[in-house]
Coordinates of C-alpha atoms (C1' of nucleotides) and ligand atoms in Angstrom, one line a residue:
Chain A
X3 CA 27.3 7.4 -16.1
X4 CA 24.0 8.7 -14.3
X5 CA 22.2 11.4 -16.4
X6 CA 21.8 14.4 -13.9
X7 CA 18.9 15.5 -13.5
X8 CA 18.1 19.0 -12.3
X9 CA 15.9 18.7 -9.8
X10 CA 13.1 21.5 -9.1
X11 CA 12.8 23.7 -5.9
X12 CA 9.6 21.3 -4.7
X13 CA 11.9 18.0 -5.2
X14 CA 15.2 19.5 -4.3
X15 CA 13.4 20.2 -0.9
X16 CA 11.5 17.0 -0.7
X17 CA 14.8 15.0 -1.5
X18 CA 17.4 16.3 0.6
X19 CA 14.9 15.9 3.7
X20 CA 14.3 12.2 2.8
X21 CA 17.8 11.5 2.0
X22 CA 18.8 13.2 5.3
X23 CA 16.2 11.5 7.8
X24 CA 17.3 7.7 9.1
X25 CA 14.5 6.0 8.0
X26 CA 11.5 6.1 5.2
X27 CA 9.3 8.9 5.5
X28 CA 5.5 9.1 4.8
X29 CA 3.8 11.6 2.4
X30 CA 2.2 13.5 5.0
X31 CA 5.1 13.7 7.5
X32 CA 7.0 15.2 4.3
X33 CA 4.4 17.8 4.2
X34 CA 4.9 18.7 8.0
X35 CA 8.1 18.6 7.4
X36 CA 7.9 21.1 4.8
X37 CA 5.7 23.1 5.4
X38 CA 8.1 26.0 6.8
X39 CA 9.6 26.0 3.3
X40 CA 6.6 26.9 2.2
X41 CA 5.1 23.2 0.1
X42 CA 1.5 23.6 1.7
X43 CA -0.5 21.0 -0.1
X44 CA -0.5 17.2 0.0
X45 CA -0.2 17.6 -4.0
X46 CA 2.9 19.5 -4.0
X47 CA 4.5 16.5 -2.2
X48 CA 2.8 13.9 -4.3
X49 CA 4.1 15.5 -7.2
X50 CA 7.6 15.5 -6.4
X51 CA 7.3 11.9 -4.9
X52 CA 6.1 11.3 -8.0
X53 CA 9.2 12.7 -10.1
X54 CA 11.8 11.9 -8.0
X55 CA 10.3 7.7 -7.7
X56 CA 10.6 8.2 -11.6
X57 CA 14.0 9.2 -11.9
X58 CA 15.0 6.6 -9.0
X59 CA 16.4 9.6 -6.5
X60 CA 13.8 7.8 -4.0
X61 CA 11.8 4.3 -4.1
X62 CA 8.7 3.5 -2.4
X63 CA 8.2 1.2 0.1
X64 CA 4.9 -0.4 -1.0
X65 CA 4.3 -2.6 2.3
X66 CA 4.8 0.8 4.3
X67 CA 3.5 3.6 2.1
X68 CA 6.7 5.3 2.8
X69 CA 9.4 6.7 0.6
X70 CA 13.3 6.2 0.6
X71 CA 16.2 7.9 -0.7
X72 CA 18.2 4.9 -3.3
X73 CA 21.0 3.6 -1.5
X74 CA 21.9 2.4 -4.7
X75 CA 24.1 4.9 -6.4
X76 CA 23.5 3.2 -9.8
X77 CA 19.6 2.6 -9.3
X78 CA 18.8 4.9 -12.3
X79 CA 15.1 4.1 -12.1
X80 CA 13.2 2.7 -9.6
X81 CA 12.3 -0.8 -11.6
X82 CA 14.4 -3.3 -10.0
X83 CA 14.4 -2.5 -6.2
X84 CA 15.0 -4.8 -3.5
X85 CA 14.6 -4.1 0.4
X86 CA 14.9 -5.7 3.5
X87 CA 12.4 -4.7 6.2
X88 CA 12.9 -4.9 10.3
X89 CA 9.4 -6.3 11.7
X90 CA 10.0 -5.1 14.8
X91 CA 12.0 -1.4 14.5
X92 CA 10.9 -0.8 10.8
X93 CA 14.4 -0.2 9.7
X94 CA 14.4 -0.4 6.0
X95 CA 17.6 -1.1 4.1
X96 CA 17.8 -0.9 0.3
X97 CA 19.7 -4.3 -1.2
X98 CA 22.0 -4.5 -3.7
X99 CA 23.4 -7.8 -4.5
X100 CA 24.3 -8.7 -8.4
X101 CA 23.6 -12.2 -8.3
X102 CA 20.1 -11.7 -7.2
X103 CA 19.5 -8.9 -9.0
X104 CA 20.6 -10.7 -11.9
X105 CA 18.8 -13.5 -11.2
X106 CA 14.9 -11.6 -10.7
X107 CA 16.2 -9.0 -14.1
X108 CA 16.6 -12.6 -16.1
X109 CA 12.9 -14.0 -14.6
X110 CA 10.8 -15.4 -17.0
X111 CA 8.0 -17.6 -16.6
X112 CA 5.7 -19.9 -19.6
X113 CA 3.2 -17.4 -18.8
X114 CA 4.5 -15.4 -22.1
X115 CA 4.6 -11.8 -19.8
X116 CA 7.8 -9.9 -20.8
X117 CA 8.8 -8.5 -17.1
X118 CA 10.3 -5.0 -16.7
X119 CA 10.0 -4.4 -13.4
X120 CA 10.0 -5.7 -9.9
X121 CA 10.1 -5.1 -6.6
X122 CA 10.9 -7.1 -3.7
X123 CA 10.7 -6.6 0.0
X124 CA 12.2 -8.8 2.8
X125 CA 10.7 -9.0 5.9
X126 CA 12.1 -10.3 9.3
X127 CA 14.2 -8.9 12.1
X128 CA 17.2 -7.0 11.9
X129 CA 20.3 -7.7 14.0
X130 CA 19.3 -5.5 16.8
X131 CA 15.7 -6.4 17.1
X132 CA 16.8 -10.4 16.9
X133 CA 18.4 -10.4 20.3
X134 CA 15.9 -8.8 22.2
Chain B
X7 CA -1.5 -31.1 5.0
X8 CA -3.3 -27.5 4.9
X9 CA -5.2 -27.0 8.0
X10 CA -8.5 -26.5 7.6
X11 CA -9.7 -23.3 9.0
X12 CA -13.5 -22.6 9.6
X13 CA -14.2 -19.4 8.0
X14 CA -16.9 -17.0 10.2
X15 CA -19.8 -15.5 8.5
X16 CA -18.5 -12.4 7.5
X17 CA -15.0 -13.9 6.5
X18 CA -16.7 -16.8 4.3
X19 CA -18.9 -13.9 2.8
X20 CA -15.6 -11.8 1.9
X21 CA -13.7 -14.8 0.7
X22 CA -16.4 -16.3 -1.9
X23 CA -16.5 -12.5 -3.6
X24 CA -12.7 -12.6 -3.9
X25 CA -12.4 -15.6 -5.2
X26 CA -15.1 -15.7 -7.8
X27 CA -14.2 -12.3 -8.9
X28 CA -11.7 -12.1 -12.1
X29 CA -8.7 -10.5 -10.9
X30 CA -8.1 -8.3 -7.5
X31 CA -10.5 -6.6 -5.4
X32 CA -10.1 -3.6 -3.2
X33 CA -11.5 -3.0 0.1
X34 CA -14.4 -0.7 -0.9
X35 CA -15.2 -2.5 -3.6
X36 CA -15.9 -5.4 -1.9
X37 CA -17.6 -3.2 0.4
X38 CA -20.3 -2.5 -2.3
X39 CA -20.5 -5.6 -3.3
X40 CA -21.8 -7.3 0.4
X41 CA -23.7 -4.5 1.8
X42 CA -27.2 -6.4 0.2
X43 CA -25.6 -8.9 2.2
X44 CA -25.7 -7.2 5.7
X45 CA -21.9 -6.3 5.9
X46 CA -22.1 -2.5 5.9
X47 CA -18.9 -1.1 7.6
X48 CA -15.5 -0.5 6.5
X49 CA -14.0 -2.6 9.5
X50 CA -16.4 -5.3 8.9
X51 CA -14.4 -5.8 5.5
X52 CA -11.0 -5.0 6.6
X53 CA -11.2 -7.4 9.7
X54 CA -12.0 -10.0 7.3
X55 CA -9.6 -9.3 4.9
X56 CA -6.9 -9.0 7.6
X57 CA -8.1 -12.4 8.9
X58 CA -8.1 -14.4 5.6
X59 CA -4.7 -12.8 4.9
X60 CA -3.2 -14.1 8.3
X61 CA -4.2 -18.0 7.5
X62 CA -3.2 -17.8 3.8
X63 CA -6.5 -17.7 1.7
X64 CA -5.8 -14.3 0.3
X65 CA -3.0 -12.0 -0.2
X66 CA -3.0 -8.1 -0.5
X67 CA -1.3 -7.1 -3.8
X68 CA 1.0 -4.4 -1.9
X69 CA 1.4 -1.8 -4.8
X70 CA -2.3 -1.7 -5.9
X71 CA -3.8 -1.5 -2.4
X72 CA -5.8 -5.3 -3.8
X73 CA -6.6 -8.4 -2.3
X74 CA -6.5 -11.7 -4.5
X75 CA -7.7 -15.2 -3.3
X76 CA -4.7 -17.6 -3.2
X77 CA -3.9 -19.9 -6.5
X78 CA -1.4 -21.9 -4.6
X79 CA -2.7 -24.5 -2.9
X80 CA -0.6 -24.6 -1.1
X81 CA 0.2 -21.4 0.6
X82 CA -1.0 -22.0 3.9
X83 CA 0.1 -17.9 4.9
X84 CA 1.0 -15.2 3.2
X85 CA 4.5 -15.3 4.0
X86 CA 6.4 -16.1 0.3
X87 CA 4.3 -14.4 -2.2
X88 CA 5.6 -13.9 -6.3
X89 CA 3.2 -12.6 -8.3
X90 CA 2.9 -10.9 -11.8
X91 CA 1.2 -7.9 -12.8
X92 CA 0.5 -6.5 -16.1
X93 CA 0.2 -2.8 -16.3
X94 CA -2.0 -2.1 -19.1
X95 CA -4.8 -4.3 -18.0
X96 CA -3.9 -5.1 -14.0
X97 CA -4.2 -8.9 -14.8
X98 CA -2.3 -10.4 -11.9
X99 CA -1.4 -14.0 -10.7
X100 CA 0.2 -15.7 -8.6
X101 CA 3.8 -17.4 -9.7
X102 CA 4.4 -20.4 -7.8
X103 CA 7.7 -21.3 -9.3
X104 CA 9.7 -23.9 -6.7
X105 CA 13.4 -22.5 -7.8
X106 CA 12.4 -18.8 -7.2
X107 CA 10.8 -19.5 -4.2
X108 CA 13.2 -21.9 -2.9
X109 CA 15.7 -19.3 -4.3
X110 CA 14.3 -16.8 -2.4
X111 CA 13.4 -18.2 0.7
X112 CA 17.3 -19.4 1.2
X113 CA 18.1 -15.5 0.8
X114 CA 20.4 -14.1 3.1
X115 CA 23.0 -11.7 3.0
X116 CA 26.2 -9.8 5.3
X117 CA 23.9 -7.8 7.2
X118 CA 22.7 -10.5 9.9
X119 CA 18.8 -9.9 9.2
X120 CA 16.9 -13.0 9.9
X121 CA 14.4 -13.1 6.5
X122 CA 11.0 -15.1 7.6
X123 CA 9.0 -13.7 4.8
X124 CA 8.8 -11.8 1.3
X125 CA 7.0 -10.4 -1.1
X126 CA 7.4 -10.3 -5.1
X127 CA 5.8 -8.0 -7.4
X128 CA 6.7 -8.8 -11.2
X129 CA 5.6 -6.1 -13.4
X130 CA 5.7 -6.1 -17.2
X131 CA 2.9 -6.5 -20.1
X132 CA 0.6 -9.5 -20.5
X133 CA 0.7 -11.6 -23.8
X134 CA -2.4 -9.8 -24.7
X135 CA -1.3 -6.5 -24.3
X136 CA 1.8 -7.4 -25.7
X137 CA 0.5 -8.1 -29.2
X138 CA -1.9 -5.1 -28.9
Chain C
dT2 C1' 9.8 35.2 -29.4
dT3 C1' 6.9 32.0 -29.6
dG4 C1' 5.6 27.6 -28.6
dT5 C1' 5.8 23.6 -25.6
dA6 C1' 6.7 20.8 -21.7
dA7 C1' 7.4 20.8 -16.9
dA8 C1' 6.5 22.6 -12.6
dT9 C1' 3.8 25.1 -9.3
dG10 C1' -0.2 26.8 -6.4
dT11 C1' -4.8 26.1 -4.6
dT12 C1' -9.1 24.1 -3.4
dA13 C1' -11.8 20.4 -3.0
dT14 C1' -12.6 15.6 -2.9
dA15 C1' -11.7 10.6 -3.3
dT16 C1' -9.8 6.4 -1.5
dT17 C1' -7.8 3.6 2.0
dA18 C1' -7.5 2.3 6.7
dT19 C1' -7.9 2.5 11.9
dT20 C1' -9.6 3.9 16.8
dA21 C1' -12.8 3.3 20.2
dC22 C1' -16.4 1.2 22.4
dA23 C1' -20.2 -2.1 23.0
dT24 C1' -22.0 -6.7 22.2
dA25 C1' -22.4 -11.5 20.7
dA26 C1' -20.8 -16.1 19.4
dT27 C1' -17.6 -19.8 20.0
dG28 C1' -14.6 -22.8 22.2
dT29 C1' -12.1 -24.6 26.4
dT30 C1' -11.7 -26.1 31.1
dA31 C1' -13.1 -26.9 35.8
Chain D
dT9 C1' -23.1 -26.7 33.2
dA10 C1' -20.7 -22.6 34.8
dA11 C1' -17.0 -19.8 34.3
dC12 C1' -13.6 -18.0 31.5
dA13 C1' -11.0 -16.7 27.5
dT14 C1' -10.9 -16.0 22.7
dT15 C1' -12.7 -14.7 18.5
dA16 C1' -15.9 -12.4 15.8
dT17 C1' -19.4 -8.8 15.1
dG18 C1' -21.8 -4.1 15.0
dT19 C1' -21.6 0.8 14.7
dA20 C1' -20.0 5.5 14.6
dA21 C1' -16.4 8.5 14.1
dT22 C1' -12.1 9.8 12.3
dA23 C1' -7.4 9.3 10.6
dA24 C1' -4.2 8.6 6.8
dT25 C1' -3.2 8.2 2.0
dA26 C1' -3.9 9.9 -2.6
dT27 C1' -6.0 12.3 -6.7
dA28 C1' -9.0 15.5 -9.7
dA29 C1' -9.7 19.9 -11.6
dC30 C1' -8.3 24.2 -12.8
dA31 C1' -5.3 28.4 -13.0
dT32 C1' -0.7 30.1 -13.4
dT33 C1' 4.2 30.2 -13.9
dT34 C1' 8.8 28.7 -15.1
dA35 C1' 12.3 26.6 -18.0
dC36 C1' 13.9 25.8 -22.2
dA37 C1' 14.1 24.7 -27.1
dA38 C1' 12.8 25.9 -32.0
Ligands
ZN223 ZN1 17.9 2.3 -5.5
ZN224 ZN1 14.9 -4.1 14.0
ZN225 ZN1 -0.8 -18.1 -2.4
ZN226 ZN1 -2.4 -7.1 -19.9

DNA sequence: TTGTAAATGTTATATTATTACATAATGTTA
DNA sequence: TAACATTATGTAATAATATAACATTTACAA
């Protein structure tokens, strides 16, 4: 059961173009992109990137600076995220597989840190890319 | 057998602030830090860093914009990197752990990417900041 | 309805990173 | 050694990413 969370004109707007486009989207092509609907500032972005990262509507892809809408339909939060990354076209695909997931949640090391987060990005080259 | 790369002025410079320092260093901060010794641009820095991360000697910490110098001996590129970071006090290191990498390295799943490289990012509290 | 938290608007600025172009040092091969 | 290619350096300008500070408004619960 995902808690629904009402999202705010700023992230509503901000969401439904991320989730719509094909691919991750950067801050600032966000703001060009939404800039007719009248977010003018770079802040107004960051702030909804911000909330909606929190709630796990989007994650962000740290290698890339870029944001993407969760795949995931039960990624609640964004603190166990795992990606797979195309070298060569930049696709970006969000993975979900239990065993693995299981696998990083259950991590511990002697170092005596209690982990409640990760993130994990795959790189290589995707399908397409690979016979080129 | 690592191969044993001759570091250039400016990259043996770099490398000797980042690996005395304590925990990661970003760009500009290690900018600072080697103007008194002649290094005074941006690029000068960045060209270095890009360079030690290419043969392995550091790696950036993606989600803090950081470089750290390499704990593994035997990371000869930045291509399989775990490390942990503790968000109250940044402390990071480097896990080299042989299941999760070997783990990790052996990923693959349905959708026919070829995985040549990844990147971990542990997040949680430190002992310290545990008991705090 | 009053208080509080969350969201917004706006301007300015900080931080991170790259482009473009010129020159110098290093290493390889003929 | 001369010629060539590769790698590294220097410098200036600028692009791209992200936050600080402050004023105001909206949503919503007590
Ligand atoms: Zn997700
Ligand atoms: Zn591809
Ligand atoms: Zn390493
Ligand atoms: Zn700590």
């Amino acid at each position: 059961m995902q808690k629904e969370h009402n999202l705010s004109k700023n992230q509503k707007i901000i969401f439904d173009l991320i989730d719509k486009s094909r691919g991750p989207m950067k801050a600032y092509s966000i703001l060009f992109n939404v800039q007719k609907k009248g977010i003018k500032a770079p802040l107004q972005v960051y702030r909804a990137l911000d909330k909606l990262v929190e709630i796990g509507k989007i994650h962000k892809i740290e290698s890339r600076n870029a944001f993407i809408a969760c795949q995931n339909s039960s990624c609640q939060v964004s603190k166990a995220t795992v990606f797979s990354i195309c070298e060569s076209c930049e696709n970006v695909s969000e993975i979900s597989n239990s065993k693995l997931s299981k696998y990083l949640s259950n991590f511990s090391d002697s170092s005596g840190m209690k982990y409640s987060k990760y993130n994990l990005e795959f790189f290589g080259l995707c399908k397409k890319c690979k016979s080129k």
